[in-house]
mmCIF file of C-alpha atoms and ligand atoms in Angstrom:
data_model
loop_
_atom_site.group_PDB
_atom_site.id
_atom_site.type_symbol
_atom_site.label_atom_id
_atom_site.label_comp_id
_atom_site.label_asym_id
_atom_site.label_seq_id
_atom_site.Cartn_x
_atom_site.Cartn_y
_atom_site.Cartn_z
ATOM 1 C CA MET A 1 105.527 59.151 104.349
ATOM 2 C CA ILE A 2 107.875 59.289 107.326
ATOM 3 C CA ILE A 3 107.709 62.365 109.540
ATOM 4 C CA GLY A 4 110.659 63.219 111.754
ATOM 5 C CA LEU A 5 109.437 64.656 115.038
ATOM 6 C CA THR A 6 112.099 66.519 116.940
ATOM 7 C CA GLY A 7 112.723 69.208 119.515
ATOM 8 C CA GLY A 8 114.912 69.677 122.547
ATOM 9 C CA ILE A 9 114.957 67.915 125.864
ATOM 10 C CA ALA A 10 111.552 68.441 127.562
ATOM 11 C CA SER A 11 110.193 70.478 124.637
ATOM 12 C CA GLY A 12 107.127 68.228 124.370
ATOM 13 C CA LYS A 13 107.988 65.508 121.836
ATOM 14 C CA SER A 14 106.590 62.658 123.927
ATOM 15 C CA THR A 15 103.454 64.664 124.645
ATOM 16 C CA VAL A 16 102.987 65.183 120.890
ATOM 17 C CA SER A 17 103.787 61.521 120.207
ATOM 18 C CA ASN A 18 100.989 60.487 122.529
ATOM 19 C CA LEU A 19 98.579 62.840 120.764
ATOM 20 C CA LEU A 20 99.656 61.402 117.399
ATOM 21 C CA ARG A 21 98.978 57.876 118.648
ATOM 22 C CA SER A 22 95.471 58.996 119.575
ATOM 23 C CA TYR A 23 94.986 59.761 115.833
ATOM 24 C CA ASN A 24 96.136 56.178 115.153
ATOM 25 C CA ILE A 25 99.407 57.409 113.656
ATOM 26 C CA PRO A 26 102.238 55.054 114.657
ATOM 27 C CA VAL A 27 105.257 56.570 116.381
ATOM 28 C CA VAL A 28 108.703 55.004 116.512
ATOM 29 C CA ASP A 29 110.458 56.336 119.627
ATOM 30 C CA ALA A 30 114.262 56.759 119.526
ATOM 31 C CA ASP A 31 114.539 57.217 123.313
ATOM 32 C CA LEU A 32 112.676 53.967 123.968
ATOM 33 C CA ILE A 33 114.789 52.051 121.449
ATOM 34 C CA ALA A 34 117.949 53.618 122.918
ATOM 35 C CA ARG A 35 116.917 52.051 126.237
ATOM 36 C CA GLN A 36 116.281 48.629 124.709
ATOM 37 C CA VAL A 37 119.581 48.406 122.823
ATOM 38 C CA VAL A 38 121.592 48.878 126.026
ATOM 39 C CA GLU A 39 119.879 46.106 127.975
ATOM 40 C CA GLN A 40 122.034 43.249 129.265
ATOM 41 C CA GLY A 41 122.877 40.794 126.507
ATOM 42 C CA GLN A 42 122.881 43.434 123.751
ATOM 43 C CA SER A 43 126.159 44.269 122.010
ATOM 44 C CA ALA A 44 125.872 47.987 122.891
ATOM 45 C CA TYR A 45 125.725 47.007 126.598
ATOM 46 C CA VAL A 46 129.036 45.161 126.315
ATOM 47 C CA LYS A 47 130.639 48.092 124.487
ATOM 48 C CA ILE A 48 129.432 50.584 127.130
ATOM 49 C CA VAL A 49 130.912 48.496 129.943
ATOM 50 C CA GLU A 50 134.169 48.152 127.982
ATOM 51 C CA HIS A 51 134.372 51.893 127.404
ATOM 52 C CA PHE A 52 132.988 53.382 130.634
ATOM 53 C CA GLY A 53 133.829 50.614 133.091
ATOM 54 C CA LYS A 54 131.684 48.751 135.622
ATOM 55 C CA GLU A 55 131.178 52.004 137.566
ATOM 56 C CA VAL A 56 128.232 52.806 135.271
ATOM 57 C CA LEU A 57 126.343 49.666 136.338
ATOM 58 C CA ASP A 58 123.836 49.396 139.168
ATOM 59 C CA GLU A 59 123.536 46.530 141.669
ATOM 60 C CA GLU A 60 121.738 44.329 139.136
ATOM 61 C CA GLU A 61 124.444 45.095 136.579
ATOM 62 C CA ASN A 62 122.039 47.138 134.460
ATOM 63 C CA ILE A 63 123.233 50.441 133.017
ATOM 64 C CA ASP A 64 122.711 53.075 135.708
ATOM 65 C CA ARG A 65 121.180 55.809 133.543
ATOM 66 C CA LYS A 66 121.515 58.509 136.146
ATOM 67 C CA LYS A 67 125.237 57.802 136.539
ATOM 68 C CA LEU A 68 125.897 57.546 132.821
ATOM 69 C CA GLY A 69 123.895 60.754 132.255
ATOM 70 C CA GLY A 70 125.998 62.499 134.910
ATOM 71 C CA ILE A 71 129.112 61.547 132.943
ATOM 72 C CA ILE A 72 128.092 62.201 129.355
ATOM 73 C CA PHE A 73 126.122 65.438 129.771
ATOM 74 C CA THR A 74 129.173 67.202 131.230
ATOM 75 C CA ASP A 75 131.797 65.814 128.857
ATOM 76 C CA ALA A 76 131.389 66.229 125.090
ATOM 77 C CA ARG A 77 134.077 63.660 124.280
ATOM 78 C CA LYS A 78 132.402 60.972 126.401
ATOM 79 C CA ARG A 79 129.009 61.893 124.966
ATOM 80 C CA LYS A 80 130.389 61.387 121.467
ATOM 81 C CA ALA A 81 131.747 57.985 122.481
ATOM 82 C CA LEU A 82 128.377 56.879 123.899
ATOM 83 C CA ASN A 83 126.557 58.168 120.820
ATOM 84 C CA GLY A 84 128.961 56.182 118.641
ATOM 85 C CA ILE A 85 128.058 53.010 120.529
ATOM 86 C CA VAL A 86 124.293 53.498 120.830
ATOM 87 C CA HIS A 87 123.188 55.383 117.713
ATOM 88 C CA PRO A 88 123.974 52.803 114.990
ATOM 89 C CA ALA A 89 121.821 50.191 116.767
ATOM 90 C CA VAL A 90 119.045 52.754 117.307
ATOM 91 C CA ARG A 91 119.010 53.785 113.638
ATOM 92 C CA LEU A 92 118.808 50.184 112.459
ATOM 93 C CA GLU A 93 115.895 49.344 114.769
ATOM 94 C CA MET A 94 114.044 52.573 113.919
ATOM 95 C CA LYS A 95 114.192 51.799 110.205
ATOM 96 C CA LYS A 96 112.994 48.272 110.866
ATOM 97 C CA GLN A 97 109.997 49.411 112.920
ATOM 98 C CA ALA A 98 109.010 52.169 110.466
ATOM 99 C CA GLU A 99 109.144 49.731 107.526
ATOM 100 C CA HIS A 100 107.017 47.304 109.490
ATOM 101 C CA TYR A 101 104.267 49.926 110.006
ATOM 102 C CA LEU A 102 104.376 50.959 106.322
ATOM 103 C CA MET A 103 104.105 47.299 105.270
ATOM 104 C CA GLU A 104 101.097 46.955 107.546
ATOM 105 C CA GLY A 105 99.439 49.662 105.462
ATOM 106 C CA PHE A 106 99.851 52.830 107.530
ATOM 107 C CA SER A 107 100.309 55.800 105.178
ATOM 108 C CA HIS A 108 102.233 57.836 107.753
ATOM 109 C CA VAL A 109 104.791 56.910 110.379
ATOM 110 C CA VAL A 110 106.367 59.322 112.829
ATOM 111 C CA MET A 111 109.940 58.929 114.035
ATOM 112 C CA ASP A 112 110.488 60.730 117.349
ATOM 113 C CA ILE A 113 114.212 61.579 117.221
ATOM 114 C CA PRO A 114 115.552 64.157 119.717
ATOM 115 C CA LEU A 115 118.905 64.434 117.906
ATOM 116 C CA LEU A 116 117.512 64.433 114.344
ATOM 117 C CA PHE A 117 119.456 67.552 113.311
ATOM 118 C CA GLU A 118 122.530 67.077 115.535
ATOM 119 C CA SER A 119 123.074 63.576 114.134
ATOM 120 C CA ARG A 120 122.190 64.622 110.565
ATOM 121 C CA LEU A 121 119.458 62.011 110.247
ATOM 122 C CA THR A 122 117.078 64.013 108.068
ATOM 123 C CA HIS A 123 117.789 61.575 105.210
ATOM 124 C CA MET A 124 115.771 59.001 107.183
ATOM 125 C CA VAL A 125 112.563 61.090 107.012
ATOM 126 C CA ASP A 126 110.472 62.897 104.398
ATOM 127 C CA ARG A 127 109.451 65.893 106.514
ATOM 128 C CA THR A 128 110.492 67.384 109.812
ATOM 129 C CA LEU A 129 108.292 68.763 112.562
ATOM 130 C CA LEU A 130 109.946 70.690 115.395
ATOM 131 C CA ILE A 131 108.392 71.100 118.830
ATOM 132 C CA TYR A 132 109.812 74.391 120.020
ATOM 133 C CA VAL A 133 109.750 75.977 123.493
ATOM 134 C CA ASP A 134 111.538 79.013 124.835
ATOM 135 C CA GLU A 135 114.489 78.169 127.048
ATOM 136 C CA LYS A 136 112.842 79.359 130.255
ATOM 137 C CA THR A 137 109.821 77.092 129.781
ATOM 138 C CA GLN A 138 112.068 74.206 128.703
ATOM 139 C CA PHE A 139 114.221 74.618 131.786
ATOM 140 C CA SER A 140 111.319 74.779 134.240
ATOM 141 C CA ARG A 141 109.478 71.807 132.681
ATOM 142 C CA LEU A 142 112.689 69.778 132.721
ATOM 143 C CA VAL A 143 113.478 70.533 136.359
ATOM 144 C CA LYS A 144 109.898 69.754 137.342
ATOM 145 C CA ARG A 145 109.656 66.492 135.364
ATOM 146 C CA ASP A 146 113.043 64.984 136.238
ATOM 147 C CA ASN A 147 113.758 66.622 139.592
ATOM 148 C CA PHE A 148 117.087 67.886 138.272
ATOM 149 C CA THR A 149 119.217 70.511 139.940
ATOM 150 C CA GLU A 150 119.695 73.715 137.913
ATOM 151 C CA GLU A 151 123.132 72.524 136.903
ATOM 152 C CA GLU A 152 121.930 69.111 135.741
ATOM 153 C CA ALA A 153 119.148 70.690 133.703
ATOM 154 C CA TRP A 154 121.425 73.260 132.017
ATOM 155 C CA SER A 155 124.078 70.679 131.160
ATOM 156 C CA ARG A 156 121.427 68.649 129.348
ATOM 157 C CA ILE A 157 120.014 71.633 127.479
ATOM 158 C CA ALA A 158 123.540 72.783 126.542
ATOM 159 C CA SER A 159 124.419 69.353 125.117
ATOM 160 C CA GLN A 160 121.930 69.863 122.274
ATOM 161 C CA MET A 161 121.715 72.275 119.350
ATOM 162 C CA PRO A 162 119.875 75.404 120.550
ATOM 163 C CA LEU A 163 116.189 75.126 119.672
ATOM 164 C CA LYS A 164 116.228 78.500 117.886
ATOM 165 C CA ASP A 165 118.794 77.044 115.443
ATOM 166 C CA LYS A 166 116.586 74.017 114.848
ATOM 167 C CA VAL A 167 113.745 76.370 113.819
ATOM 168 C CA GLU A 168 115.770 77.285 110.705
ATOM 169 C CA LEU A 169 116.126 73.622 109.755
ATOM 170 C CA ALA A 170 112.596 72.279 110.288
ATOM 171 C CA ASP A 171 109.825 72.068 107.678
ATOM 172 C CA ALA A 172 107.222 73.005 110.295
ATOM 173 C CA VAL A 173 107.421 74.349 113.828
ATOM 174 C CA ILE A 174 104.921 74.048 116.672
ATOM 175 C CA THR A 175 105.588 76.374 119.588
ATOM 176 C CA ASN A 176 104.730 74.711 122.891
ATOM 177 C CA ASN A 177 105.053 77.574 125.405
ATOM 178 C CA GLY A 178 101.335 77.553 126.201
ATOM 179 C CA SER A 179 98.784 75.102 127.535
ATOM 180 C CA LEU A 180 98.284 71.488 126.513
ATOM 181 C CA GLU A 181 95.008 72.520 124.906
ATOM 182 C CA GLU A 182 96.851 75.025 122.694
ATOM 183 C CA LEU A 183 99.357 72.336 121.756
ATOM 184 C CA LYS A 184 96.536 70.006 120.703
ATOM 185 C CA VAL A 185 94.953 72.680 118.503
ATOM 186 C CA LYS A 186 98.266 73.525 116.813
ATOM 187 C CA LEU A 187 99.046 69.874 116.150
ATOM 188 C CA ASP A 188 95.590 69.316 114.694
ATOM 189 C CA GLU A 189 96.100 72.315 112.363
ATOM 190 C CA GLN A 190 99.498 71.052 111.229
ATOM 191 C CA LEU A 191 98.189 67.555 110.519
ATOM 192 C CA ARG A 192 95.371 69.040 108.458
ATOM 193 C CA GLU A 193 97.782 71.289 106.546
ATOM 194 C CA TRP A 194 99.877 68.249 105.664
ATOM 195 C CA LYS A 195 96.676 66.346 104.797
ATOM 196 C CA ILE A 196 97.523 63.611 107.282
ATOM 197 C CA ILE A 197 94.065 63.798 108.841
HETATM 198 C C1 LIG B 201 122.699 59.197 128.974
HETATM 199 C C2 LIG B 201 121.445 58.355 129.189
HETATM 200 C C3 LIG B 201 121.804 56.981 129.734
HETATM 201 C C4 LIG B 201 120.554 59.094 130.226
HETATM 202 O O1 LIG B 201 119.358 58.393 130.357
HETATM 203 P P1 LIG B 201 118.015 59.066 130.924
HETATM 204 O O2 LIG B 201 117.083 57.930 131.196
HETATM 205 O O3 LIG B 201 118.381 59.971 132.052
HETATM 206 O O4 LIG B 201 117.469 60.000 129.761
HETATM 207 P P2 LIG B 201 116.665 59.592 128.410
HETATM 208 O O5 LIG B 201 117.376 58.501 127.705
HETATM 209 O O6 LIG B 201 115.232 59.392 128.727
HETATM 210 O O7 LIG B 201 116.879 60.898 127.522
HETATM 211 C C5 LIG B 201 116.176 62.081 127.823
HETATM 212 C C6 LIG B 201 116.529 63.139 126.818
HETATM 213 O O8 LIG B 201 117.901 63.501 126.934
HETATM 214 C C7 LIG B 201 118.358 63.935 125.677
HETATM 215 N N1 LIG B 201 119.543 63.124 125.301
HETATM 216 C C8 LIG B 201 119.737 61.797 125.485
HETATM 217 N N2 LIG B 201 120.937 61.423 125.006
HETATM 218 C C9 LIG B 201 121.510 62.528 124.513
HETATM 219 C C10 LIG B 201 122.746 62.790 123.884
HETATM 220 N N3 LIG B 201 123.619 61.804 123.658
HETATM 221 N N4 LIG B 201 123.012 64.059 123.488
HETATM 222 C C11 LIG B 201 122.139 65.062 123.700
HETATM 223 N N5 LIG B 201 120.942 64.880 124.289
HETATM 224 C C12 LIG B 201 120.620 63.634 124.686
HETATM 225 C C13 LIG B 201 117.202 63.724 124.688
HETATM 226 O O9 LIG B 201 116.491 64.915 124.528
HETATM 227 C C14 LIG B 201 116.350 62.714 125.382
HETATM 228 O O10 LIG B 201 115.011 62.808 124.952
HETATM 229 C C15 LIG B 201 120.662 58.189 127.856
HETATM 230 O O11 LIG B 201 120.094 59.403 127.484
HETATM 231 C C16 LIG B 201 121.490 57.657 126.694
HETATM 232 O O12 LIG B 201 121.811 56.491 126.672
HETATM 233 N N6 LIG B 201 121.827 58.536 125.717
HETATM 234 C C17 LIG B 201 122.582 58.159 124.557
HETATM 235 C C18 LIG B 201 121.680 57.699 123.482
HETATM 236 C C19 LIG B 201 120.933 58.833 122.844
HETATM 237 O O13 LIG B 201 121.510 59.670 122.157
HETATM 238 N N7 LIG B 201 119.624 58.865 123.043
HETATM 239 C C20 LIG B 201 118.798 59.897 122.483
HETATM 240 C C21 LIG B 201 118.107 59.538 121.249
HETATM 241 S S1 LIG B 201 118.793 58.295 120.234
HETATM 242 N N1 LIG B 202 101.895 72.515 126.870
HETATM 243 C C1 LIG B 202 102.321 72.015 128.009
HETATM 244 N N2 LIG B 202 101.894 72.519 129.189
HETATM 245 C C2 LIG B 202 102.346 72.028 130.362
HETATM 246 N N3 LIG B 202 103.215 71.021 130.480
HETATM 247 C C3 LIG B 202 103.686 70.472 129.342
HETATM 248 C C4 LIG B 202 103.262 70.923 128.058
HETATM 249 N N4 LIG B 202 103.899 70.182 127.116
HETATM 250 C C5 LIG B 202 104.677 69.299 127.782
HETATM 251 N N5 LIG B 202 104.554 69.473 129.119
HETATM 252 C C6 LIG B 202 105.262 68.736 130.186
HETATM 253 O O1 LIG B 202 106.635 69.064 130.045
HETATM 254 C C7 LIG B 202 107.453 67.925 130.284
HETATM 255 C C8 LIG B 202 108.281 67.639 129.035
HETATM 256 O O2 LIG B 202 107.441 67.153 127.994
HETATM 257 P P1 LIG B 202 107.780 65.808 127.215
HETATM 258 O O3 LIG B 202 108.139 64.736 128.168
HETATM 259 O O4 LIG B 202 106.679 65.562 126.246
HETATM 260 O O5 LIG B 202 109.096 66.326 126.460
HETATM 261 P P2 LIG B 202 110.091 65.544 125.505
HETATM 262 O O6 LIG B 202 110.454 66.521 124.434
HETATM 263 O O7 LIG B 202 109.534 64.251 125.087
HETATM 264 O O8 LIG B 202 111.330 65.335 126.466
HETATM 265 P P3 LIG B 202 112.623 64.342 126.343
HETATM 266 O O9 LIG B 202 113.465 64.851 125.227
HETATM 267 O O10 LIG B 202 113.321 64.504 127.619
HETATM 268 O O11 LIG B 202 112.123 62.963 126.125
HETATM 269 C C9 LIG B 202 106.514 66.790 130.674
HETATM 270 O O12 LIG B 202 106.436 66.737 132.067
HETATM 271 C C10 LIG B 202 105.181 67.228 130.056
HETATM 272 O O13 LIG B 202 104.086 66.710 130.764
#
């Protein structure tokens, strides 16, 4: 069974992914793969440079993520263009990695996909688990983690489907407004309910 883990930016997906790994449940991470497919030498890298110009490269000619983020999180058209370049390669690699884990004999694989609902990728998974936080908590955790200005943080939050809308779409929801200990307990309960542990 493939579980789609989703949420919003800084809602706690990576934190949950790490907890899942501690149960020996493999996690395929869309953000990590999205980094790998834009490394120099990859076809998505070439397409990004073609589309956005050399201005989005750093001194070593790697993609400057801060610069590219500054562009795409304030411009929906440019965001769509980047998604069109990066997402097909990410989807392909995610499928490959999940199949690999299933072939190895794992009964469950988790796909951590921030844009699972926005990109209509639910066909790739059997069940969806949403990590929800209220917007105030999301905003403050995001600013604290990434040192963003208020504006940078809001533009990122606003570029995604509101988390309250995702609640309607998910098979299960874990609310992560509280402590890490509470999050652990809720995750444990959910895994038991789904008979994963
Ligand atoms: C714009 C980029 C270079 C900024 O990189 P940066 O290192 O600052 O952020 P990182 O990749 O770690 O993403 C952090 C979070 O931002 C959110 N996010 C990233 N890309 C997008 C997007 N296109 N639309 C909405 N939210 C996004 C996600 O919640 C993600 O977890 C990078 O996010 C990117 O290449 N995005 C396009 C690919 C993508 O959609 N990735 C997300 C999952 S496939
Ligand atoms: N219950 C919690 N209590 C306190 N801090 C938390 C809690 N859950 C997560 N955090 C912190 O909030 C920040 C965001 O969490 P995390 O990185 O797991 O989110 P994410 O959904 O993976 O984000 P992104 O979409 O940007 O990858 C991190 O700094 C994390 O340590």
